[in-house]
PDB file of C-alpha atoms in Angstrom:
ATOM      1  CA  MET A   1     -10.743  13.801  20.936  1.00  0.00           C
ATOM      2  CA  PRO A   2     -11.998  17.388  20.061  1.00  0.00           C
ATOM      3  CA  ARG A   3     -10.641  17.198  15.486  1.00  0.00           C
ATOM      4  CA  ASP A   4      -8.239  19.717  16.419  1.00  0.00           C
ATOM      5  CA  THR A   5      -6.028  18.111  18.004  1.00  0.00           C
ATOM      6  CA  LEU A   6      -6.602  15.447  15.806  1.00  0.00           C
ATOM      7  CA  ASP A   7      -5.114  17.391  12.974  1.00  0.00           C
ATOM      8  CA  GLU A   8      -1.811  16.570  14.362  1.00  0.00           C
ATOM      9  CA  VAL A   9      -1.864  13.265  14.931  1.00  0.00           C
ATOM     10  CA  SER A  10      -0.202  10.397  12.550  1.00  0.00           C
ATOM     11  CA  ASP A  11      -2.340   8.379  10.170  1.00  0.00           C
ATOM     12  CA  GLU A  12      -1.850   5.038  12.485  1.00  0.00           C
ATOM     13  CA  THR A  13      -2.612   6.564  15.602  1.00  0.00           C
ATOM     14  CA  LEU A  14      -5.911   8.232  13.922  1.00  0.00           C
ATOM     15  CA  LEU A  15      -6.897   4.693  12.536  1.00  0.00           C
ATOM     16  CA  VAL A  16      -6.292   3.428  16.350  1.00  0.00           C
ATOM     17  CA  LEU A  17      -8.668   5.833  17.710  1.00  0.00           C
ATOM     18  CA  TYR A  18     -10.849   4.666  14.921  1.00  0.00           C
ATOM     19  CA  ALA A  19     -10.612   1.431  16.119  1.00  0.00           C
ATOM     20  CA  ASN A  20     -11.210   2.357  19.950  1.00  0.00           C
ATOM     21  CA  GLY A  21     -14.925   3.937  18.934  1.00  0.00           C
ATOM     22  CA  ASP A  22     -13.436   7.786  18.441  1.00  0.00           C
ATOM     23  CA  PRO A  23     -16.220   9.420  16.247  1.00  0.00           C
ATOM     24  CA  SER A  24     -14.345  12.190  14.699  1.00  0.00           C
ATOM     25  CA  ALA A  25     -11.301  10.047  13.811  1.00  0.00           C
ATOM     26  CA  ALA A  26     -13.224   8.810  10.723  1.00  0.00           C
ATOM     27  CA  ARG A  27     -13.729  12.288   9.063  1.00  0.00           C
ATOM     28  CA  VAL A  28      -9.747  13.425   9.983  1.00  0.00           C
ATOM     29  CA  LEU A  29      -8.082   9.893   8.251  1.00  0.00           C
ATOM     30  CA  THR A  30     -11.457  10.690   5.585  1.00  0.00           C
ATOM     31  CA  THR A  31     -10.241  14.647   4.939  1.00  0.00           C
ATOM     32  CA  ARG A  32      -6.400  13.764   4.878  1.00  0.00           C
ATOM     33  CA  LEU A  33      -6.451  10.395   2.708  1.00  0.00           C
ATOM     34  CA  SER A  34      -9.261  10.364   0.258  1.00  0.00           C
ATOM     35  CA  PRO A  35      -8.020  13.032  -2.105  1.00  0.00           C
ATOM     36  CA  ARG A  36      -4.692  11.004  -2.446  1.00  0.00           C
ATOM     37  CA  VAL A  37      -6.730   8.003  -3.507  1.00  0.00           C
ATOM     38  CA  LEU A  38      -8.819   9.612  -5.603  1.00  0.00           C
ATOM     39  CA  GLY A  39      -6.579  11.600  -7.415  1.00  0.00           C
ATOM     40  CA  TYR A  40      -4.207   8.641  -7.804  1.00  0.00           C
ATOM     41  CA  ALA A  41      -7.674   6.158  -8.390  1.00  0.00           C
ATOM     42  CA  THR A  42      -8.669   8.924 -11.569  1.00  0.00           C
ATOM     43  CA  ARG A  43      -5.287   8.601 -13.097  1.00  0.00           C
ATOM     44  CA  LEU A  44      -5.202   5.329 -13.394  1.00  0.00           C
ATOM     45  CA  LEU A  45      -8.649   4.919 -14.559  1.00  0.00           C
ATOM     46  CA  ALA A  46      -9.178   7.904 -16.499  1.00  0.00           C
ATOM     47  CA  ASP A  47     -12.659   7.435 -15.296  1.00  0.00           C
ATOM     48  CA  ARG A  48     -14.374   9.694 -12.601  1.00  0.00           C
ATOM     49  CA  ALA A  49     -17.152   7.253 -11.406  1.00  0.00           C
ATOM     50  CA  GLU A  50     -15.455   4.423 -11.326  1.00  0.00           C
ATOM     51  CA  ALA A  51     -12.236   6.613  -9.473  1.00  0.00           C
ATOM     52  CA  GLU A  52     -14.939   7.195  -6.890  1.00  0.00           C
ATOM     53  CA  ASP A  53     -16.239   3.658  -6.650  1.00  0.00           C
ATOM     54  CA  VAL A  54     -12.947   2.620  -5.992  1.00  0.00           C
ATOM     55  CA  THR A  55     -12.224   5.190  -3.298  1.00  0.00           C
ATOM     56  CA  GLN A  56     -15.175   4.152  -1.248  1.00  0.00           C
ATOM     57  CA  GLU A  57     -13.854   0.290  -1.768  1.00  0.00           C
ATOM     58  CA  ALA A  58     -10.605   1.206  -0.756  1.00  0.00           C
ATOM     59  CA  MET A  59     -11.539   3.305   2.164  1.00  0.00           C
ATOM     60  CA  MET A  60     -13.914   0.804   3.316  1.00  0.00           C
ATOM     61  CA  ARG A  61     -10.949  -1.999   3.331  1.00  0.00           C
ATOM     62  CA  LEU A  62      -9.449   0.473   5.955  1.00  0.00           C
ATOM     63  CA  TRP A  63     -12.424   0.782   8.166  1.00  0.00           C
ATOM     64  CA  ARG A  64     -12.363  -3.293   7.969  1.00  0.00           C
ATOM     65  CA  ILE A  65      -8.728  -3.808   8.528  1.00  0.00           C
ATOM     66  CA  ALA A  66      -8.445  -1.055  11.912  1.00  0.00           C
ATOM     67  CA  PRO A  67      -9.035  -3.599  14.695  1.00  0.00           C
ATOM     68  CA  GLN A  68      -6.228  -5.891  13.080  1.00  0.00           C
ATOM     69  CA  TRP A  69      -3.762  -3.047  12.134  1.00  0.00           C
ATOM     70  CA  ARG A  70      -0.121  -3.939  13.172  1.00  0.00           C
ATOM     71  CA  ALA A  71       1.736  -1.404  14.080  1.00  0.00           C
ATOM     72  CA  GLY A  72       4.859   0.068  12.242  1.00  0.00           C
ATOM     73  CA  GLU A  73       4.411  -2.587   9.966  1.00  0.00           C
ATOM     74  CA  ALA A  74       3.691  -0.477   6.938  1.00  0.00           C
ATOM     75  CA  GLN A  75       2.391   3.587   6.239  1.00  0.00           C
ATOM     76  CA  ILE A  76      -1.416   3.647   5.833  1.00  0.00           C
ATOM     77  CA  SER A  77      -0.688   5.652   2.889  1.00  0.00           C
ATOM     78  CA  THR A  78       1.431   2.861   1.587  1.00  0.00           C
ATOM     79  CA  TRP A  79      -0.766   0.320   2.087  1.00  0.00           C
ATOM     80  CA  LEU A  80      -4.021   2.618   0.613  1.00  0.00           C
ATOM     81  CA  TYR A  81      -2.075   3.374  -2.581  1.00  0.00           C
ATOM     82  CA  ARG A  82      -1.736  -0.618  -3.077  1.00  0.00           C
ATOM     83  CA  VAL A  83      -5.026  -1.918  -2.559  1.00  0.00           C
ATOM     84  CA  VAL A  84      -5.996   0.860  -4.833  1.00  0.00           C
ATOM     85  CA  THR A  85      -3.376  -0.156  -7.823  1.00  0.00           C
ATOM     86  CA  ASN A  86      -4.689  -3.565  -7.049  1.00  0.00           C
ATOM     87  CA  LEU A  87      -8.351  -2.294  -7.090  1.00  0.00           C
ATOM     88  CA  CYS A  88      -7.385  -0.686 -10.575  1.00  0.00           C
ATOM     89  CA  THR A  89      -6.033  -3.405 -12.285  1.00  0.00           C
ATOM     90  CA  ASP A  90      -8.424  -5.647 -11.219  1.00  0.00           C
ATOM     91  CA  LEU A  91     -11.513  -3.257 -12.568  1.00  0.00           C
ATOM     92  CA  LYS A  92      -9.404  -2.978 -16.595  1.00  0.00           C
ATOM     93  CA  ARG A  93      -9.256  -7.081 -16.184  1.00  0.00           C
ATOM     94  CA  ALA A  94     -13.339  -7.023 -15.821  1.00  0.00           C
ATOM     95  CA  ARG A  95     -13.544  -4.094 -18.211  1.00  0.00           C
ATOM     96  CA  ARG A  96     -11.068  -6.603 -20.948  1.00  0.00           C
ATOM     97  CA  ARG A  97     -13.230  -9.644 -19.688  1.00  0.00           C
ATOM     98  CA  ARG A  98     -16.745  -8.217 -20.411  1.00  0.00           C
ATOM     99  CA  PRO A  99     -16.703  -8.294 -24.557  1.00  0.00           C
ATOM    100  CA  ASP A 100     -20.488  -7.197 -24.685  1.00  0.00           C
ATOM    101  CA  VAL A 101     -19.346  -3.949 -22.539  1.00  0.00           C
ATOM    102  CA  ALA A 102     -16.005  -3.872 -24.651  1.00  0.00           C
ATOM    103  CA  LEU A 103     -17.828  -3.788 -27.753  1.00  0.00           C
ATOM    104  CA  ASP A 104     -20.530  -1.053 -26.361  1.00  0.00           C
ATOM    105  CA  ASP A 105     -17.308   1.061 -25.483  1.00  0.00           C
ATOM    106  CA  ALA A 106     -15.747   0.460 -28.280  1.00  0.00           C
ATOM    107  CA  PRO A 107     -17.081   3.294 -30.515  1.00  0.00           C
ATOM    108  CA  GLU A 108     -16.563   5.552 -27.092  1.00  0.00           C
ATOM    109  CA  LEU A 109     -13.435   4.632 -26.508  1.00  0.00           C
ATOM    110  CA  ALA A 110     -12.243   5.154 -29.926  1.00  0.00           C
ATOM    111  CA  GLY A 111     -13.807   7.943 -29.774  1.00  0.00           C
ATOM    112  CA  ALA A 112     -12.070   9.125 -26.403  1.00  0.00           C
ATOM    113  CA  ASN A 113      -9.012   8.978 -28.756  1.00  0.00           C
ATOM    114  CA  GLU A 114      -9.842  10.827 -31.220  1.00  0.00           C
ATOM    115  CA  SER A 115     -11.535  13.300 -28.367  1.00  0.00           C
ATOM    116  CA  ALA A 116      -8.139  13.387 -26.935  1.00  0.00           C
ATOM    117  CA  VAL A 117      -6.479  14.762 -29.962  1.00  0.00           C
ATOM    118  CA  SER A 118      -9.721  16.771 -30.017  1.00  0.00           C
ATOM    119  CA  THR A 119      -9.391  17.730 -26.771  1.00  0.00           C
ATOM    120  CA  LEU A 120      -5.455  18.685 -26.882  1.00  0.00           C
ATOM    121  CA  MET A 121      -6.441  21.222 -29.939  1.00  0.00           C
ATOM    122  CA  GLN A 122      -8.728  23.013 -27.447  1.00  0.00           C
ATOM    123  CA  ALA A 123      -8.194  22.031 -23.505  1.00  0.00           C
ATOM    124  CA  ASP A 124      -5.467  22.598 -20.736  1.00  0.00           C
ATOM    125  CA  ARG A 125      -2.621  21.014 -20.138  1.00  0.00           C
ATOM    126  CA  MET A 126      -3.873  18.552 -17.640  1.00  0.00           C
ATOM    127  CA  THR A 127      -6.348  16.916 -19.964  1.00  0.00           C
ATOM    128  CA  ALA A 128      -3.507  16.644 -22.462  1.00  0.00           C
ATOM    129  CA  LEU A 129      -1.038  14.916 -19.664  1.00  0.00           C
ATOM    130  CA  GLN A 130      -4.290  12.671 -18.922  1.00  0.00           C
ATOM    131  CA  ALA A 131      -4.506  11.541 -22.230  1.00  0.00           C
ATOM    132  CA  ALA A 132      -0.746  10.906 -22.947  1.00  0.00           C
ATOM    133  CA  LEU A 133      -0.948   9.084 -19.292  1.00  0.00           C
ATOM    134  CA  ASP A 134      -3.742   6.618 -20.609  1.00  0.00           C
ATOM    135  CA  GLN A 135      -1.899   5.503 -23.632  1.00  0.00           C
ATOM    136  CA  LEU A 136       1.052   4.340 -21.295  1.00  0.00           C
ATOM    137  CA  PRO A 137       1.353   0.456 -20.569  1.00  0.00           C
ATOM    138  CA  GLU A 138      -0.430  -0.011 -17.402  1.00  0.00           C
ATOM    139  CA  ARG A 139       2.710  -0.541 -15.018  1.00  0.00           C
ATOM    140  CA  GLN A 140       4.763   2.475 -16.505  1.00  0.00           C
ATOM    141  CA  ARG A 141       1.538   4.708 -15.864  1.00  0.00           C
ATOM    142  CA  GLN A 142       1.139   3.289 -12.091  1.00  0.00           C
ATOM    143  CA  ALA A 143       5.024   4.052 -11.582  1.00  0.00           C
ATOM    144  CA  VAL A 144       4.682   7.569 -13.322  1.00  0.00           C
ATOM    145  CA  VAL A 145       1.964   8.769 -11.153  1.00  0.00           C
ATOM    146  CA  LEU A 146       3.359   7.661  -8.086  1.00  0.00           C
ATOM    147  CA  ARG A 147       6.918   9.167  -8.945  1.00  0.00           C
ATOM    148  CA  HIS A 148       6.159  12.411 -10.220  1.00  0.00           C
ATOM    149  CA  ILE A 149       2.279  12.991  -9.530  1.00  0.00           C
ATOM    150  CA  GLU A 150       1.925  11.944  -6.246  1.00  0.00           C
ATOM    151  CA  GLY A 151       5.500  12.196  -5.252  1.00  0.00           C
ATOM    152  CA  LEU A 152       6.427   9.004  -3.618  1.00  0.00           C
ATOM    153  CA  ALA A 153      10.331   8.036  -3.022  1.00  0.00           C
ATOM    154  CA  ASN A 154      11.369   5.024  -5.424  1.00  0.00           C
ATOM    155  CA  PRO A 155      11.500   2.710  -2.217  1.00  0.00           C
ATOM    156  CA  GLU A 156       7.819   3.212  -1.181  1.00  0.00           C
ATOM    157  CA  ILE A 157       6.505   2.582  -4.973  1.00  0.00           C
ATOM    158  CA  ALA A 158       8.829  -0.607  -4.786  1.00  0.00           C
ATOM    159  CA  GLN A 159       6.242  -1.959  -2.022  1.00  0.00           C
ATOM    160  CA  ILE A 160       3.081  -0.600  -3.458  1.00  0.00           C
ATOM    161  CA  MET A 161       3.851  -2.239  -6.897  1.00  0.00           C
ATOM    162  CA  ASP A 162       6.054  -5.162  -5.283  1.00  0.00           C
ATOM    163  CA  LEU A 163       8.506  -4.515  -7.541  1.00  0.00           C
ATOM    164  CA  GLY A 164      12.408  -4.128  -6.700  1.00  0.00           C
ATOM    165  CA  VAL A 165      13.243  -0.642  -6.472  1.00  0.00           C
ATOM    166  CA  GLU A 166      15.686  -0.885  -9.725  1.00  0.00           C
ATOM    167  CA  ALA A 167      12.242  -2.250 -11.373  1.00  0.00           C
ATOM    168  CA  VAL A 168      10.803   0.557 -10.331  1.00  0.00           C
ATOM    169  CA  GLU A 169      13.149   3.055 -11.723  1.00  0.00           C
ATOM    170  CA  SER A 170      13.378   1.232 -14.538  1.00  0.00           C
ATOM    171  CA  LEU A 171       9.520   1.768 -15.321  1.00  0.00           C
ATOM    172  CA  THR A 172       9.012   5.238 -14.529  1.00  0.00           C
ATOM    173  CA  ALA A 173      12.067   6.333 -16.827  1.00  0.00           C
ATOM    174  CA  ARG A 174      10.670   4.005 -19.568  1.00  0.00           C
ATOM    175  CA  GLY A 175       7.180   5.569 -18.616  1.00  0.00           C
ATOM    176  CA  LYS A 176       8.801   9.292 -18.960  1.00  0.00           C
ATOM    177  CA  ARG A 177      10.475   9.012 -21.688  1.00  0.00           C
ATOM    178  CA  ALA A 178       7.486   7.274 -23.429  1.00  0.00           C
ATOM    179  CA  LEU A 179       4.953  10.340 -22.347  1.00  0.00           C
ATOM    180  CA  ALA A 180       7.209  12.479 -23.658  1.00  0.00           C
ATOM    181  CA  ALA A 181       7.417  11.117 -26.931  1.00  0.00           C
ATOM    182  CA  ILE A 182       3.676  10.699 -27.021  1.00  0.00           C
ATOM    183  CA  LEU A 183       3.609  14.710 -25.748  1.00  0.00           C
ATOM    184  CA  ALA A 184       6.488  15.956 -28.312  1.00  0.00           C
ATOM    185  CA  GLY A 185       4.411  16.301 -31.210  1.00  0.00           C
ATOM    186  CA  ARG A 186       1.822  18.256 -29.508  1.00  0.00           C
ATOM    187  CA  LYS A 187       3.902  21.411 -27.615  1.00  0.00           C
ATOM    188  CA  ALA A 188       1.590  24.050 -30.132  1.00  0.00           C
ATOM    189  CA  GLU A 189      -1.551  22.231 -28.735  1.00  0.00           C
ATOM    190  CA  LEU A 190      -0.369  22.541 -24.790  1.00  0.00           C
ATOM    191  CA  GLY A 191       1.097  25.745 -25.498  1.00  0.00           C
ATOM    192  CA  TYR A 192       4.793  25.566 -25.017  1.00  0.00           C
ATOM    193  CA  GLU A 193       5.374  26.885 -28.186  1.00  0.00           C
ATOM    194  CA  ASP A 194       3.861  30.100 -27.577  1.00  0.00           C
ATOM    195  CA  ASP A 195       5.777  30.347 -24.462  1.00  0.00           C
ATOM    196  CA  ALA A 196       8.966  29.438 -26.473  1.00  0.00           C
ATOM    197  CA  ASP A 197       8.273  32.183 -29.176  1.00  0.00           C
ATOM    198  CA  GLU A 198       7.671  34.664 -26.328  1.00  0.00           C
ATOM    199  CA  SER A 199      10.682  34.144 -24.275  1.00  0.00           C
ATOM    200  CA  GLU A 200      12.335  34.802 -27.779  1.00  0.00           C
ATOM    201  CA  ALA A 201      10.644  37.720 -28.623  1.00  0.00           C
ATOM    202  CA  VAL A 202      11.602  38.887 -25.617  1.00  0.00           C
ATOM    203  CA  GLY A 203      15.118  37.640 -25.299  1.00  0.00           C
TER     204      GLY A 203
ATOM    205  CA  MET B   1      12.793  24.825 -23.000  1.00  0.00           C
ATOM    206  CA  ASN B   2      13.875  21.112 -23.985  1.00  0.00           C
ATOM    207  CA  ASP B   3      11.033  18.378 -23.427  1.00  0.00           C
ATOM    208  CA  ASP B   4      12.144  17.190 -20.443  1.00  0.00           C
ATOM    209  CA  MET B   5      12.051  20.299 -18.480  1.00  0.00           C
ATOM    210  CA  GLU B   6       8.601  20.424 -20.326  1.00  0.00           C
ATOM    211  CA  LEU B   7       7.679  17.546 -18.917  1.00  0.00           C
ATOM    212  CA  ASP B   8       8.703  17.941 -16.120  1.00  0.00           C
ATOM    213  CA  ALA B   9       6.643  21.006 -15.413  1.00  0.00           C
ATOM    214  CA  LEU B  10       3.471  19.715 -16.331  1.00  0.00           C
ATOM    215  CA  LEU B  11       3.682  16.852 -13.719  1.00  0.00           C
ATOM    216  CA  ALA B  12       4.887  19.056 -11.707  1.00  0.00           C
ATOM    217  CA  GLN B  13       1.659  21.045 -12.609  1.00  0.00           C
ATOM    218  CA  ALA B  14      -0.660  18.035 -12.525  1.00  0.00           C
ATOM    219  CA  ALA B  15       1.364  17.219  -8.714  1.00  0.00           C
ATOM    220  CA  ALA B  16       0.257  20.427  -7.475  1.00  0.00           C
ATOM    221  CA  THR B  17      -3.593  20.062  -8.580  1.00  0.00           C
ATOM    222  CA  PRO B  18      -5.496  17.800  -6.486  1.00  0.00           C
ATOM    223  CA  VAL B  19      -8.476  15.660  -6.829  1.00  0.00           C
ATOM    224  CA  ALA B  20     -11.546  16.986  -4.298  1.00  0.00           C
ATOM    225  CA  PRO B  21     -13.713  14.857  -3.450  1.00  0.00           C
ATOM    226  CA  SER B  22     -17.293  15.338  -3.761  1.00  0.00           C
ATOM    227  CA  ALA B  23     -19.613  15.907  -0.989  1.00  0.00           C
ATOM    228  CA  ALA B  24     -21.417  12.733  -1.653  1.00  0.00           C
ATOM    229  CA  LEU B  25     -18.556  10.593  -1.853  1.00  0.00           C
ATOM    230  CA  THR B  26     -17.046  11.793   1.309  1.00  0.00           C
ATOM    231  CA  ALA B  27     -20.699  11.344   3.220  1.00  0.00           C
ATOM    232  CA  ARG B  28     -20.342   7.759   1.653  1.00  0.00           C
ATOM    233  CA  ILE B  29     -17.146   7.148   2.698  1.00  0.00           C
ATOM    234  CA  LEU B  30     -17.969   8.639   6.350  1.00  0.00           C
ATOM    235  CA  ALA B  31     -21.308   6.770   6.433  1.00  0.00           C
ATOM    236  CA  ASP B  32     -19.538   3.092   6.156  1.00  0.00           C
ATOM    237  CA  ALA B  33     -17.003   4.521   8.346  1.00  0.00           C
ATOM    238  CA  GLN B  34     -19.520   4.731  10.877  1.00  0.00           C
ATOM    239  CA  ALA B  35     -21.404   1.356  10.142  1.00  0.00           C
ATOM    240  CA  MET B  36     -18.231  -0.064  10.988  1.00  0.00           C
ATOM    241  CA  GLN B  37     -16.794   1.343  13.232  1.00  0.00           C
ATOM    242  CA  PRO B  38     -16.291  -1.179  16.263  1.00  0.00           C
ATOM    243  CA  ARG B  39     -18.146  -0.370  19.352  1.00  0.00           C
ATOM    244  CA  PRO B  40     -16.562  -0.648  23.106  1.00  0.00           C
ATOM    245  CA  GLN B  41     -16.275  -4.113  24.071  1.00  0.00           C
ATOM    246  CA  ALA B  42     -19.072  -4.860  26.844  1.00  0.00           C
ATOM    247  CA  THR B  43     -18.405  -6.481  30.054  1.00  0.00           C
ATOM    248  CA  ALA B  44     -20.125  -9.218  32.073  1.00  0.00           C
ATOM    249  CA  VAL B  45     -22.238  -6.644  33.565  1.00  0.00           C
ATOM    250  CA  PRO B  46     -26.084  -7.515  33.991  1.00  0.00           C
ATOM    251  CA  SER B  47     -27.890  -5.631  31.582  1.00  0.00           C
ATOM    252  CA  ARG B  48     -30.713  -4.527  34.720  1.00  0.00           C
ATOM    253  CA  PRO B  49     -28.783  -4.013  38.132  1.00  0.00           C
ATOM    254  CA  ARG B  50     -31.077  -6.204  40.903  1.00  0.00           C
ATOM    255  CA  PRO B  51     -32.452  -4.125  43.897  1.00  0.00           C
ATOM    256  CA  GLY B  52     -30.229  -4.389  46.883  1.00  0.00           C
ATOM    257  CA  VAL B  53     -32.376  -6.735  48.715  1.00  0.00           C
ATOM    258  CA  LEU B  54     -33.253  -8.910  46.230  1.00  0.00           C
ATOM    259  CA  ALA B  55     -29.442  -9.708  44.893  1.00  0.00           C
ATOM    260  CA  TRP B  56     -28.641 -10.318  48.979  1.00  0.00           C
ATOM    261  CA  LEU B  57     -31.538 -13.111  48.935  1.00  0.00           C
ATOM    262  CA  SER B  58     -30.585 -14.642  45.263  1.00  0.00           C
ATOM    263  CA  ASP B  59     -26.508 -15.201  46.477  1.00  0.00           C
ATOM    264  CA  LEU B  60     -27.914 -16.416  49.638  1.00  0.00           C
ATOM    265  CA  ALA B  61     -29.784 -19.128  47.840  1.00  0.00           C
ATOM    266  CA  GLU B  62     -26.911 -19.686  45.631  1.00  0.00           C
ATOM    267  CA  GLY B  63     -24.963 -20.022  48.834  1.00  0.00           C
ATOM    268  CA  LEU B  64     -27.110 -22.583  50.242  1.00  0.00           C
ATOM    269  CA  GLY B  65     -27.232 -24.957  47.329  1.00  0.00           C
ATOM    270  CA  GLY B  66     -29.423 -23.807  44.928  1.00  0.00           C
ATOM    271  CA  GLY B  67     -33.149 -23.474  45.044  1.00  0.00           C
ATOM    272  CA  ARG B  68     -33.913 -27.283  46.108  1.00  0.00           C
ATOM    273  CA  ALA B  69     -32.041 -26.673  49.225  1.00  0.00           C
ATOM    274  CA  VAL B  70     -33.819 -23.220  49.942  1.00  0.00           C
ATOM    275  CA  ALA B  71     -37.397 -24.727  49.728  1.00  0.00           C
ATOM    276  CA  GLY B  72     -36.375 -27.992  51.975  1.00  0.00           C
ATOM    277  CA  LEU B  73     -35.016 -25.573  54.477  1.00  0.00           C
ATOM    278  CA  SER B  74     -37.704 -23.446  54.152  1.00  0.00           C
ATOM    279  CA  LEU B  75     -40.052 -26.804  54.812  1.00  0.00           C
ATOM    280  CA  ALA B  76     -38.453 -27.686  58.260  1.00  0.00           C
ATOM    281  CA  GLY B  77     -38.256 -23.724  59.021  1.00  0.00           C
ATOM    282  CA  VAL B  78     -42.152 -24.138  59.273  1.00  0.00           C
ATOM    283  CA  ALA B  79     -42.306 -27.495  60.766  1.00  0.00           C
ATOM    284  CA  GLY B  80     -40.082 -26.230  63.674  1.00  0.00           C
ATOM    285  CA  LEU B  81     -42.280 -23.235  64.462  1.00  0.00           C
ATOM    286  CA  PHE B  82     -45.413 -25.443  64.339  1.00  0.00           C
ATOM    287  CA  LEU B  83     -44.018 -27.755  66.676  1.00  0.00           C
ATOM    288  CA  GLY B  84     -43.260 -25.021  69.166  1.00  0.00           C
ATOM    289  CA  VAL B  85     -46.252 -22.694  68.664  1.00  0.00           C
ATOM    290  CA  ALA B  86     -48.687 -25.309  68.531  1.00  0.00           C
ATOM    291  CA  ASP B  87     -50.664 -26.502  71.580  1.00  0.00           C
ATOM    292  CA  PRO B  88     -48.933 -29.647  73.458  1.00  0.00           C
ATOM    293  CA  SER B  89     -52.601 -31.400  73.255  1.00  0.00           C
ATOM    294  CA  ALA B  90     -52.207 -31.703  69.893  1.00  0.00           C
ATOM    295  CA  LEU B  91     -49.195 -32.533  70.192  1.00  0.00           C
ATOM    296  CA  GLN B  92     -50.264 -35.639  72.498  1.00  0.00           C
ATOM    297  CA  SER B  93     -52.786 -36.510  69.788  1.00  0.00           C
ATOM    298  CA  LEU B  94     -49.754 -36.587  67.002  1.00  0.00           C
ATOM    299  CA  SER B  95     -48.058 -38.680  69.609  1.00  0.00           C
ATOM    300  CA  THR B  96     -50.818 -41.172  70.113  1.00  0.00           C
ATOM    301  CA  LEU B  97     -51.363 -41.042  66.810  1.00  0.00           C
ATOM    302  CA  ILE B  98     -47.657 -42.246  66.031  1.00  0.00           C
ATOM    303  CA  ALA B  99     -47.156 -44.152  68.752  1.00  0.00           C
ATOM    304  CA  GLY B 100     -50.511 -45.861  70.333  1.00  0.00           C
ATOM    305  CA  ASP B 101     -52.020 -45.823  73.400  1.00  0.00           C
ATOM    306  CA  LEU B 102     -49.231 -45.911  75.977  1.00  0.00           C
ATOM    307  CA  THR B 103     -49.875 -44.012  79.416  1.00  0.00           C
ATOM    308  CA  SER B 104     -46.787 -45.139  81.045  1.00  0.00           C
ATOM    309  CA  VAL B 105     -43.589 -46.862  80.715  1.00  0.00           C
ATOM    310  CA  GLU B 106     -41.781 -47.846  83.658  1.00  0.00           C
ATOM    311  CA  HIS B 107     -39.390 -50.275  82.724  1.00  0.00           C
ATOM    312  CA  MET B 108     -38.671 -51.193  79.990  1.00  0.00           C
ATOM    313  CA  ASP B 109     -36.226 -54.659  79.213  1.00  0.00           C
ATOM    314  CA  LEU B 110     -34.121 -53.949  76.313  1.00  0.00           C
ATOM    315  CA  LEU B 111     -32.071 -57.051  76.133  1.00  0.00           C
ATOM    316  CA  PRO B 112     -34.249 -59.646  78.285  1.00  0.00           C
ATOM    317  CA  ALA B 113     -32.628 -63.010  77.267  1.00  0.00           C
ATOM    318  CA  THR B 114     -28.997 -62.004  78.182  1.00  0.00           C
ATOM    319  CA  ASP B 115     -29.411 -62.928  81.806  1.00  0.00           C
ATOM    320  CA  ILE B 116     -28.783 -66.464  81.064  1.00  0.00           C
ATOM    321  CA  LEU B 117     -25.077 -65.408  80.689  1.00  0.00           C
ATOM    322  CA  TRP B 118     -24.640 -64.120  83.936  1.00  0.00           C
ATOM    323  CA  THR B 119     -26.503 -66.829  85.763  1.00  0.00           C
ATOM    324  CA  GLU B 120     -23.745 -69.289  87.144  1.00  0.00           C
ATOM    325  CA  ASN B 121     -24.750 -73.022  86.938  1.00  0.00           C
TER     326      ASN B 121
END
């Protein structure tokens, strides 16, 4: 099927086409899904190389499950977010289980916090936000990223995180409060105080 | 601007900033996809179609009971052809060889001992 036609086809139909041997379906699915998968993994792991590996693995699992995909059971994007969440959790557990690596990384990680501060002094707001996200507990970070950056609805997040909707709401609220608290003392570094001064001056 | 609004603005900015996969990552993903793509199911068609006459002969042999039956039929056919075409003197020699030197058979009593059954007193 021509790619122009495929651009308007649903993810699920594309996966069926892929399973039936259509050579263009995988390219369209990759273009559509891999930026979201990579973005989510990057924000959970704060490590681009690891996030790329997770993205490749998640997409590989999608290709593998394509022939057995049961239509209408779940959205492909929801399924992928869930796979990425689990892969990132496993990766972080593996990091904690490797004492040698952890010791080797310790100065670097400590430096990362310091560099997060120094980065805040010179970096843009996105870097500051990522540094703040890194300080959240894992489940809060997942919930905040899925809700406020990936823009998913709470029921979908509940499916991804295997939680009830109320638990998701609670995690998101607590995560957001924690983020606000982390960032509160850094308004000047983020440039908000300048904005406020400017608006006061204009006013 | 309060803290919540600042945070919302920051998160919205993050949401509007997609993380673009590198060309190398896209190539890796597509290579996996190609390697793992299911092939169309093969049907039970022979890989090399046989010529028409050979296929017909093969089907005929299977219908007649297989290769051994065909060999037996062929031998019978060759024997029949020999009997039909061969010189009769050769056939006479063959019968002499089998039945001995019988020049004539005028009467043959197949049940010689049954006369006694039909004789009264």
